[in-house]
CSV table of C-alpha atoms and ligand atoms in Angstrom, one decimal:
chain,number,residue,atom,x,y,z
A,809,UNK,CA,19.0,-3.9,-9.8
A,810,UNK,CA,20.5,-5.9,-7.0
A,811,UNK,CA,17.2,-7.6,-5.5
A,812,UNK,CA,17.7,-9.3,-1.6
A,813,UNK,CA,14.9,-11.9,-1.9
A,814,UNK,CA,13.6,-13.7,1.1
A,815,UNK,CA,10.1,-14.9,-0.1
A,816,UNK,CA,8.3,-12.4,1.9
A,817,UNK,CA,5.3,-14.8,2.0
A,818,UNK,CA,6.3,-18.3,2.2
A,819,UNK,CA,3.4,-21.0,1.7
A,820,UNK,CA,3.2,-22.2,4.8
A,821,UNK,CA,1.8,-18.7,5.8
A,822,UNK,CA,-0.2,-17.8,3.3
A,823,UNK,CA,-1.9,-21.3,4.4
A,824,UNK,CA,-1.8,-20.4,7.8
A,825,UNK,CA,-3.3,-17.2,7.2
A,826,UNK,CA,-6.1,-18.0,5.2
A,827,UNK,CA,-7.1,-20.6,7.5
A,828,UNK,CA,-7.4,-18.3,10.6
A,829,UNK,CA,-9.2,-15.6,8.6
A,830,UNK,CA,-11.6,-17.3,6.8
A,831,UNK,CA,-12.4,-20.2,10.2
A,832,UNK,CA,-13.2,-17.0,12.1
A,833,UNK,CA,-16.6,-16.7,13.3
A,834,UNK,CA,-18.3,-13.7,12.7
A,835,UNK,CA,-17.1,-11.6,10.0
A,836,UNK,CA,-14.7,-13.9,7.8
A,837,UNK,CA,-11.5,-11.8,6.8
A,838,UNK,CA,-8.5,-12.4,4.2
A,839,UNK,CA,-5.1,-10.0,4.6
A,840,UNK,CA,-5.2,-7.3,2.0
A,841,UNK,CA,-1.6,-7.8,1.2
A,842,UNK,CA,-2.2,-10.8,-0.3
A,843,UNK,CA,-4.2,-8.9,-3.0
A,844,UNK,CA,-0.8,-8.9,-4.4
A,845,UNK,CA,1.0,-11.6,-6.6
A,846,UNK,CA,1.9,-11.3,-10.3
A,847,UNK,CA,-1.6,-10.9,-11.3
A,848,UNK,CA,-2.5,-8.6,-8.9
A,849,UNK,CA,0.1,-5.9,-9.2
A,850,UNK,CA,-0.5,-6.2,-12.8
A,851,UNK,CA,-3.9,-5.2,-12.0
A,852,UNK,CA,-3.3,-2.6,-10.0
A,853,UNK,CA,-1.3,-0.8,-12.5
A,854,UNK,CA,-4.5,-0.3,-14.4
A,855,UNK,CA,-6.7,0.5,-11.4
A,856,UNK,CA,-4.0,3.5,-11.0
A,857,UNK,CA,-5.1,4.8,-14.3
A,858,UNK,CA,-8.5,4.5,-14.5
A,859,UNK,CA,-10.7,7.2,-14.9
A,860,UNK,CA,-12.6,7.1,-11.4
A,861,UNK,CA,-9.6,6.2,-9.4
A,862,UNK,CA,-8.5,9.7,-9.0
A,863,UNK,CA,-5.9,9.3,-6.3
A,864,UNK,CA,-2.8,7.7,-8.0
A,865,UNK,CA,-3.0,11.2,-10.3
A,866,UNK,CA,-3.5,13.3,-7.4
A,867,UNK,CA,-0.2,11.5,-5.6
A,868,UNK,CA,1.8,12.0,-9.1
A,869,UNK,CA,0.7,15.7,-9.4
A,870,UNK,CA,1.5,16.7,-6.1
A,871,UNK,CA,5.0,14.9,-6.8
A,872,UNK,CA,5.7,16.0,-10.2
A,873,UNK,CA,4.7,19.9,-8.9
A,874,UNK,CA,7.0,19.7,-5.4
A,875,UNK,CA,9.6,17.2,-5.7
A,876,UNK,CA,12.1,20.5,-5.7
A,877,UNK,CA,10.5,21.6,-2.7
A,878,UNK,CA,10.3,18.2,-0.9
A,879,UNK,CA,14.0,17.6,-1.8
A,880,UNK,CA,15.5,20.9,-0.4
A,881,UNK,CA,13.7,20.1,2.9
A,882,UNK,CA,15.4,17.0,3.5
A,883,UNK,CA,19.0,16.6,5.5
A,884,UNK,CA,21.4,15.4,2.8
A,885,UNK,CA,22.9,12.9,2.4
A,886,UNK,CA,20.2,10.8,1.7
A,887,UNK,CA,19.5,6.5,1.2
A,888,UNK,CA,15.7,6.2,-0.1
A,889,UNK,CA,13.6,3.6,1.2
A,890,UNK,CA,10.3,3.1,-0.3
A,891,UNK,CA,7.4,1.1,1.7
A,892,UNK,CA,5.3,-0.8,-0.8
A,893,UNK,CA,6.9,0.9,-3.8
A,894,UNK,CA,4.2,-0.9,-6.4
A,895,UNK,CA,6.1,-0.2,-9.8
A,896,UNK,CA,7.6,3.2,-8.6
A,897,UNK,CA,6.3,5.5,-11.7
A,898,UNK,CA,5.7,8.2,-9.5
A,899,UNK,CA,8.6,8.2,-7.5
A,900,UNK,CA,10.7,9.1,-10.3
A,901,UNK,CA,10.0,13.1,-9.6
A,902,UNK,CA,11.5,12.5,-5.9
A,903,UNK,CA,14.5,10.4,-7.4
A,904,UNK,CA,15.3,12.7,-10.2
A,905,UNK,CA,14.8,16.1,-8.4
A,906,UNK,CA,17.6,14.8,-5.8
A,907,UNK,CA,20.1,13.8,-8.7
A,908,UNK,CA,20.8,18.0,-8.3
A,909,UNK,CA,22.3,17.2,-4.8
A,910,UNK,CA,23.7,13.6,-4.8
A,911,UNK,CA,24.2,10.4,-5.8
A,912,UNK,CA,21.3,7.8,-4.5
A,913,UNK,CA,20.9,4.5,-3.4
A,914,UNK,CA,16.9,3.9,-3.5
A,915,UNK,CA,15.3,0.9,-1.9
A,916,UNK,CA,12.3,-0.5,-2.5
A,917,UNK,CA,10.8,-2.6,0.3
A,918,UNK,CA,7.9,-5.1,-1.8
A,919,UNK,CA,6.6,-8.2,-0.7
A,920,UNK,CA,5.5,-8.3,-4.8
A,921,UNK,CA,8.8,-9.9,-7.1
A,922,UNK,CA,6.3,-8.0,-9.8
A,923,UNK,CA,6.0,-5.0,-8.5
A,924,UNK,CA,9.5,-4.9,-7.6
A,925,UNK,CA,10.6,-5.9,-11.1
A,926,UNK,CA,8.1,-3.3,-12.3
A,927,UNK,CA,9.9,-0.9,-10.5
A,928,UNK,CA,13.3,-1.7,-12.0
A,929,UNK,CA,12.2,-1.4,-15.7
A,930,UNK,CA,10.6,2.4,-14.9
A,931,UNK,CA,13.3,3.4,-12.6
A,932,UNK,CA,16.3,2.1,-14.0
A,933,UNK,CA,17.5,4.5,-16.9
A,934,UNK,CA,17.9,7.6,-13.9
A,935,UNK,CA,21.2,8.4,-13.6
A,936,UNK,CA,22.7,8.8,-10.5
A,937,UNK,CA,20.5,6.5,-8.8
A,938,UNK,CA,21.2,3.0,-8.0
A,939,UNK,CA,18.3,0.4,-7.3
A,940,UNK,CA,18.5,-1.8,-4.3
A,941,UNK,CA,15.2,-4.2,-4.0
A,942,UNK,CA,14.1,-5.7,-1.1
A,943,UNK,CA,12.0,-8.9,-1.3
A,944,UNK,CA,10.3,-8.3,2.3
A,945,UNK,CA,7.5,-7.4,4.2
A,946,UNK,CA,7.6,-3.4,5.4
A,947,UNK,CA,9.5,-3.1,8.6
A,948,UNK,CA,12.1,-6.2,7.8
A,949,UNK,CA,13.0,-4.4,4.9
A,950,UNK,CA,13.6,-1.0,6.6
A,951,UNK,CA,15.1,-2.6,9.3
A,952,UNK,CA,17.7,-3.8,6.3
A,953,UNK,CA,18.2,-0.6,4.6
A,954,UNK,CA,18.5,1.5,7.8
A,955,UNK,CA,21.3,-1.6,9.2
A,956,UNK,CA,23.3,-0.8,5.8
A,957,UNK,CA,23.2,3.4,5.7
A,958,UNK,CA,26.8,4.5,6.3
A,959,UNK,CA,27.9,7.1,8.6
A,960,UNK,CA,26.7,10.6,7.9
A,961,UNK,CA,23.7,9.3,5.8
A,962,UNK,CA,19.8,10.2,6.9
A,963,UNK,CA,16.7,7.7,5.5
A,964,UNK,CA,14.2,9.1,3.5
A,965,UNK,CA,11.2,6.9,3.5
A,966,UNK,CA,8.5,7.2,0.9
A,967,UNK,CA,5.0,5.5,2.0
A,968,UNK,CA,3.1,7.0,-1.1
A,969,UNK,CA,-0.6,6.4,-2.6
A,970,UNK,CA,-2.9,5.8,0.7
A,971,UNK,CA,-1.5,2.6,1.6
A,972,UNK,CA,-1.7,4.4,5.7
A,973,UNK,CA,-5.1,3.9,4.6
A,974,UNK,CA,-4.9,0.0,4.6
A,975,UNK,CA,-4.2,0.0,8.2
A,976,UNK,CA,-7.0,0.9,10.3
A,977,UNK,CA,-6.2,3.7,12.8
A,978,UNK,CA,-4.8,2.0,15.8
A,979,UNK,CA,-3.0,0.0,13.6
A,980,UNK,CA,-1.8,2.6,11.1
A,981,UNK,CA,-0.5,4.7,14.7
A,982,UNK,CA,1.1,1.4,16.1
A,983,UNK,CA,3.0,0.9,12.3
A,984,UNK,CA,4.2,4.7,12.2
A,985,UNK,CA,5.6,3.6,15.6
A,986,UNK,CA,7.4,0.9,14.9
A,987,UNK,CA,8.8,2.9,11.5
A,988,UNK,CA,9.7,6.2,13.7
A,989,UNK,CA,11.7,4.3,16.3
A,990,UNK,CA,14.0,2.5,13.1
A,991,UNK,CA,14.6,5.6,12.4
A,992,UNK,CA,16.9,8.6,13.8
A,993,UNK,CA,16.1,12.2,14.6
A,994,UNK,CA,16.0,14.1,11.4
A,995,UNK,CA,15.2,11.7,9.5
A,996,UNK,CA,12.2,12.1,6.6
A,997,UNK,CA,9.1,10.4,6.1
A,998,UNK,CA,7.0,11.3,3.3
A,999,UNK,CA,3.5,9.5,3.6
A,1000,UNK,CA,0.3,9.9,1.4
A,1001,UNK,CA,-2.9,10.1,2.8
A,1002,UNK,CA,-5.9,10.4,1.0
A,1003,UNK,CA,-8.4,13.0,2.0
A,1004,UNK,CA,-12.3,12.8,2.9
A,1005,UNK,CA,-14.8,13.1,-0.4
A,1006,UNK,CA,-18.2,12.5,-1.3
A,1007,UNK,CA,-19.1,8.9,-0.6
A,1008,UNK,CA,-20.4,8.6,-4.5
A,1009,UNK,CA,-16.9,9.3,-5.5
A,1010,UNK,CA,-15.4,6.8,-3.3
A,1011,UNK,CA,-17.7,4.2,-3.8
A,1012,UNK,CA,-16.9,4.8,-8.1
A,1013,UNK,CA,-13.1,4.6,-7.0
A,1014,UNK,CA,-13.2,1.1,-5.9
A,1015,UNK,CA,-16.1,-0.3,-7.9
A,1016,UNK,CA,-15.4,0.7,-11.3
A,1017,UNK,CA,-18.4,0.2,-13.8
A,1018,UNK,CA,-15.1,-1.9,-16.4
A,1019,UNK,CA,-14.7,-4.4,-13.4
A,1020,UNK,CA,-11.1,-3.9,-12.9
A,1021,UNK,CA,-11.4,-3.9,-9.3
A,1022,UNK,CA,-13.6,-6.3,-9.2
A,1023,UNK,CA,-11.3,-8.7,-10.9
A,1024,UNK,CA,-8.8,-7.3,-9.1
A,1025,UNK,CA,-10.9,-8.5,-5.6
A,1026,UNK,CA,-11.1,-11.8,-7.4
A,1027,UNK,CA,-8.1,-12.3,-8.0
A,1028,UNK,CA,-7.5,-13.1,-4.6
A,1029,UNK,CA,-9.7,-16.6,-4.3
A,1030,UNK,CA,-8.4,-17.5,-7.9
A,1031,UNK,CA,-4.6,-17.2,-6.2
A,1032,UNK,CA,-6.0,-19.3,-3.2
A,1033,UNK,CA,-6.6,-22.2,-5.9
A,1034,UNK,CA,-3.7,-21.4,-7.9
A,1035,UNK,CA,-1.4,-21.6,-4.7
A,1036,UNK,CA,-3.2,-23.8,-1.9
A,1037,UNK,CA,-5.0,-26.1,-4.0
A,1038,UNK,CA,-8.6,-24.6,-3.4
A,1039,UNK,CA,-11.9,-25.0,-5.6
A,1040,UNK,CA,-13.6,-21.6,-5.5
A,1041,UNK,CA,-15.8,-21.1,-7.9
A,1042,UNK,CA,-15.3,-17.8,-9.1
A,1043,UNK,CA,-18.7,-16.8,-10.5
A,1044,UNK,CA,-19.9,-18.0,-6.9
A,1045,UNK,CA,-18.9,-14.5,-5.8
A,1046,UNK,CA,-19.0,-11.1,-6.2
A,1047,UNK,CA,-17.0,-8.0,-5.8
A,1048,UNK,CA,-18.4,-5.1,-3.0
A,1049,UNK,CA,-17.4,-1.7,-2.1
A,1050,UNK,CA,-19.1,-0.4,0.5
A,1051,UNK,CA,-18.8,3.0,3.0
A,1052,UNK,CA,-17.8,2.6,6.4
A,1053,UNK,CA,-19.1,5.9,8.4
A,1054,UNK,CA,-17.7,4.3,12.0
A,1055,UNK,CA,-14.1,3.6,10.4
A,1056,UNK,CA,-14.5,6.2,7.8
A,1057,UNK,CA,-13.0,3.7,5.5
A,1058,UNK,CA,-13.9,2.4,2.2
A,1059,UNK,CA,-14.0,-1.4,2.3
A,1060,UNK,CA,-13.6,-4.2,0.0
A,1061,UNK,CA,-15.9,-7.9,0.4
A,1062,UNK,CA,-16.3,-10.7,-1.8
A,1063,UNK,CA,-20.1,-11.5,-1.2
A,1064,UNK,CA,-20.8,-15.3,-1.8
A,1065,UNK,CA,-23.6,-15.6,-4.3
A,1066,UNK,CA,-25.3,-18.7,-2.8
A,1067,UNK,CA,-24.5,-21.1,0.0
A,1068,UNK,CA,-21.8,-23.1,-0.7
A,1069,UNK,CA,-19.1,-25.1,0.6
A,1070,UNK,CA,-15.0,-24.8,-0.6
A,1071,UNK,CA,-11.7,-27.1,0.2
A,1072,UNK,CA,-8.8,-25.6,0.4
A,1073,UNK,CA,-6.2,-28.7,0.3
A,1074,UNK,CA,-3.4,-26.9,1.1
A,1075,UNK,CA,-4.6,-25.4,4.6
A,1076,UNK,CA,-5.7,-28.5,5.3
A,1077,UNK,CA,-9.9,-27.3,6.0
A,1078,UNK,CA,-12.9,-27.3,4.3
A,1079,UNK,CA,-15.3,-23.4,5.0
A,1080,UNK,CA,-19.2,-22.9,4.4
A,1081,UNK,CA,-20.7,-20.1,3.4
A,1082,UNK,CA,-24.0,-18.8,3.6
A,1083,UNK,CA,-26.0,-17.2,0.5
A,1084,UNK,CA,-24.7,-13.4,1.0
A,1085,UNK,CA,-22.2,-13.8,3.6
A,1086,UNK,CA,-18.9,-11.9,2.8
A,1087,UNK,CA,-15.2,-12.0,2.8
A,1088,UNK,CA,-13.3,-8.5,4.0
A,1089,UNK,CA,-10.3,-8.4,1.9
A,1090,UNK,CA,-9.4,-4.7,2.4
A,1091,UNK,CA,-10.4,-1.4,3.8
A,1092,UNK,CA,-9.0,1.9,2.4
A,1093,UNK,CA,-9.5,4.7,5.3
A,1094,UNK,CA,-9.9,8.5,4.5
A,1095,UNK,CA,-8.3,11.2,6.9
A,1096,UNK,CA,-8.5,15.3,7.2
A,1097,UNK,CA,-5.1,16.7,5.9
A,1098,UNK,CA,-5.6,18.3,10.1
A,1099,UNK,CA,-5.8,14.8,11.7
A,1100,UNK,CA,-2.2,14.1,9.7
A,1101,UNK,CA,-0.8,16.1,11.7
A,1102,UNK,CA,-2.3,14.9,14.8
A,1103,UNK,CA,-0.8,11.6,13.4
A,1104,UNK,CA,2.3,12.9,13.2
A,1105,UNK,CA,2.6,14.2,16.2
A,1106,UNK,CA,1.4,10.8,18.0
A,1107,UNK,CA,4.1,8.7,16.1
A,1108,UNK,CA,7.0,10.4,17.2
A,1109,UNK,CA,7.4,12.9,13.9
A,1110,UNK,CA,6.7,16.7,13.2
A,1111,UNK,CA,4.9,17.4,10.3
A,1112,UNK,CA,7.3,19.6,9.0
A,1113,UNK,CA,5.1,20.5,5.1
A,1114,UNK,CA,2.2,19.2,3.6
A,1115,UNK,CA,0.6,19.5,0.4
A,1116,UNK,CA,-2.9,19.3,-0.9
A,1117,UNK,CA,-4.3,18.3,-4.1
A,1118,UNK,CA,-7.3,19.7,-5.0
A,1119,UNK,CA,-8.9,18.4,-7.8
A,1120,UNK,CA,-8.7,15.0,-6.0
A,1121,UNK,CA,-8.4,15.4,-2.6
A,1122,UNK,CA,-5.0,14.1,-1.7
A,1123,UNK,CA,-2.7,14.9,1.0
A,1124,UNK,CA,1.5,14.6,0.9
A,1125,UNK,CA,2.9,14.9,4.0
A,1126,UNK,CA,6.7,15.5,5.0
A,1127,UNK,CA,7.2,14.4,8.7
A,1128,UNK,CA,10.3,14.5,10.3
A,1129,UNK,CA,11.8,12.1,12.9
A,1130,UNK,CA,11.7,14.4,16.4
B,551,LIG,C1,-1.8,0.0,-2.8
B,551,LIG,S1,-0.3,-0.6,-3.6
B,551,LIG,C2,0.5,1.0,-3.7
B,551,LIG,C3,1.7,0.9,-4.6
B,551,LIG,C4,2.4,2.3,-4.8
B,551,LIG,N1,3.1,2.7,-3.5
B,551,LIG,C5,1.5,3.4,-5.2
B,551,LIG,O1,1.3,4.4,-4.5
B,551,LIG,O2,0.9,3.3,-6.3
B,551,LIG,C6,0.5,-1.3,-2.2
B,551,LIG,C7,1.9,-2.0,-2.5
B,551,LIG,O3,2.4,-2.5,-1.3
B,551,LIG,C8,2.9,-3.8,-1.4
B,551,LIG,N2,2.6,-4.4,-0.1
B,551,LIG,C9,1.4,-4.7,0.5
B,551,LIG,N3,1.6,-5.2,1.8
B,551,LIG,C10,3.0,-5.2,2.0
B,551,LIG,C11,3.8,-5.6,3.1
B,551,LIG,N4,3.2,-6.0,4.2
B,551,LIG,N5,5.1,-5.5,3.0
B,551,LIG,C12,5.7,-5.0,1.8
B,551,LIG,N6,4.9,-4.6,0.7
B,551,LIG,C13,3.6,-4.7,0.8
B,551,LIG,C14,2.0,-4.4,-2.5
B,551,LIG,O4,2.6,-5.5,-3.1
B,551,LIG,C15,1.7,-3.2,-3.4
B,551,LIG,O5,2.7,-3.1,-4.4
């Protein structure tokens, strides 16, 4: 795989990030996509297989069961760009369904050299296909692949599992935005969303009784030492998933165990934190499959398909650039 690597997050931001989010006052906050360095796309890999983490299974089945379907749908031909592609297992049904009707260059946009290496070992035996990575955050990346398609060619871009959901809804609207107007009319977008369920289930989804996520919510302080020269004392905190009914989101907080005090050397400040107060590290929101296509329709797409699972409830939605 050809990989363009820009270090999509450079030290001095990282730094700067963790500064401002955790020096707030109020609610202290970390960016989620910092969840994910080597050690944290490993992790996730085995969050998507757990038992109570339904939705990576209900993306795959939808995929595996309508990639034909998806494919004929789309203008041809084709580049494939792939937001956040994680390791790319279950975009292998979209890649090899559209061997029938061309040769394709597929893209994956990952701020995680992991992930995107990932991706390379489970994607790179198709033929037909050939693998251009991009070491960037979301929009720089597509801004790179739609700069390079040739005459003739339409973008395809895959925004898969719930990552929307990471956004929260202003923001998620703004972000489909700013994607719609990179591309052109015509153009594909096929973004997961996953759907309303019992709160119980949810809950189980992102607090799994084998710790996986918990570590995986960890992880995140244990990179702040590893990479900014920080003391947090891991068994000072603990992993929570709690319901938001406002937001309608899932969130995730690191709840400090005690009061305490940690340096982070690298940012340059010192933070205190009182016995139960909490770090927000991420918030996974839930959606109707009929306020997808309200989405759609606010972001400058039609929602030209959409497919349900429902063992899991899971939405795939094809929307195409008006
Ligand atoms: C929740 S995982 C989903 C992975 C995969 N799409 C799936 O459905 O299993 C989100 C992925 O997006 C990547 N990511 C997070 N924020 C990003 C950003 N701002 N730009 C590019 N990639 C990002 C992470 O490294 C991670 O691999």
């Amino acid at each position: 795989m050809l990989t363009h690597a820009i270090p999509a997050q450079p030290i001095y931001e990282f730094a700067a990030d963790v500064r401002a989010g955790l020096a707030r006052r109020g609610q202290k906050e970390l960016p989620s996509k910092y969840l994910y360095d080597d050690v944290g796309s490993a992790l996730f890999e085995v969050i998507s297989v757990l038992p109570e983490y339904g939705l990576t299974r209900a993306d795959e089945r939808l995929l595996r069961r309508h990639a034909y379907d998806i494919v004929d749908r789309l203008p041809t031909p084709v580049v494939v760009a792939e937001l956040g592609s994680g390791s790319g297992k279950k975009t292998r049904w979209i890649l090899e369904a559209l061997t029938h009707h061309q040769h394709t260059s597929y893209c994956p946009i990952e701020i995680s050299p992991t992930a995107l290496a990932m991706c390379e070992r489970e994607l790179g035996d198709i033929d037909s296909v050939s693998i251009v990575g991009f070491e960037r955050e979301y929009l720089d990346g597509l801004l790179e692949v739609a700069a390079r398609r040739e005459e003739g060619e339409s973008l395809f871009v895959l925004f898969l599992g719930s990552t929307i959901g990471n956004f929260d809804r202003p923001a998620g609207i703004k972000f489909l935005r700013q994607v719609r107007r990179i591309l052109q009319p015509g153009d594909a977008l096929l973004l997961g969303s996953d759907l309303e369920k019992p709160i119980p289930q949810l809950i189980l989804a992102y607090d799994d009784p084998l710790g996986v996520t918990a570590a995986f919510n960890l992880n995140l302080l244990a990179r702040i030492n590893r990479e900014l020269d920080a003391n947090f004392e891991l068994h000072g905190f603990a992993h929570e998933a709690r319901w938001n009914p406002q937001a309608r989101s899932v969130e995730m907080h690191l709840r400090s165990l005690r009061k305490q005090k940690v340096t982070i050397t690298e940012a340059g400040f010192s933070v205190e934190f009182a016995e139960g107060e909490t770090i927000w590290t991420e918030s996974s929101h839930k959606y109707s499959r009929y306020e997808m296509l309200q989405i759609a329709m606010a972001t400058g797409f039609r929602c030209e398909a959409q497919w349900i699972d429902e063992e899991w409830p899971f939405a795939e939605n094809l929307f195409i650039a008006a």
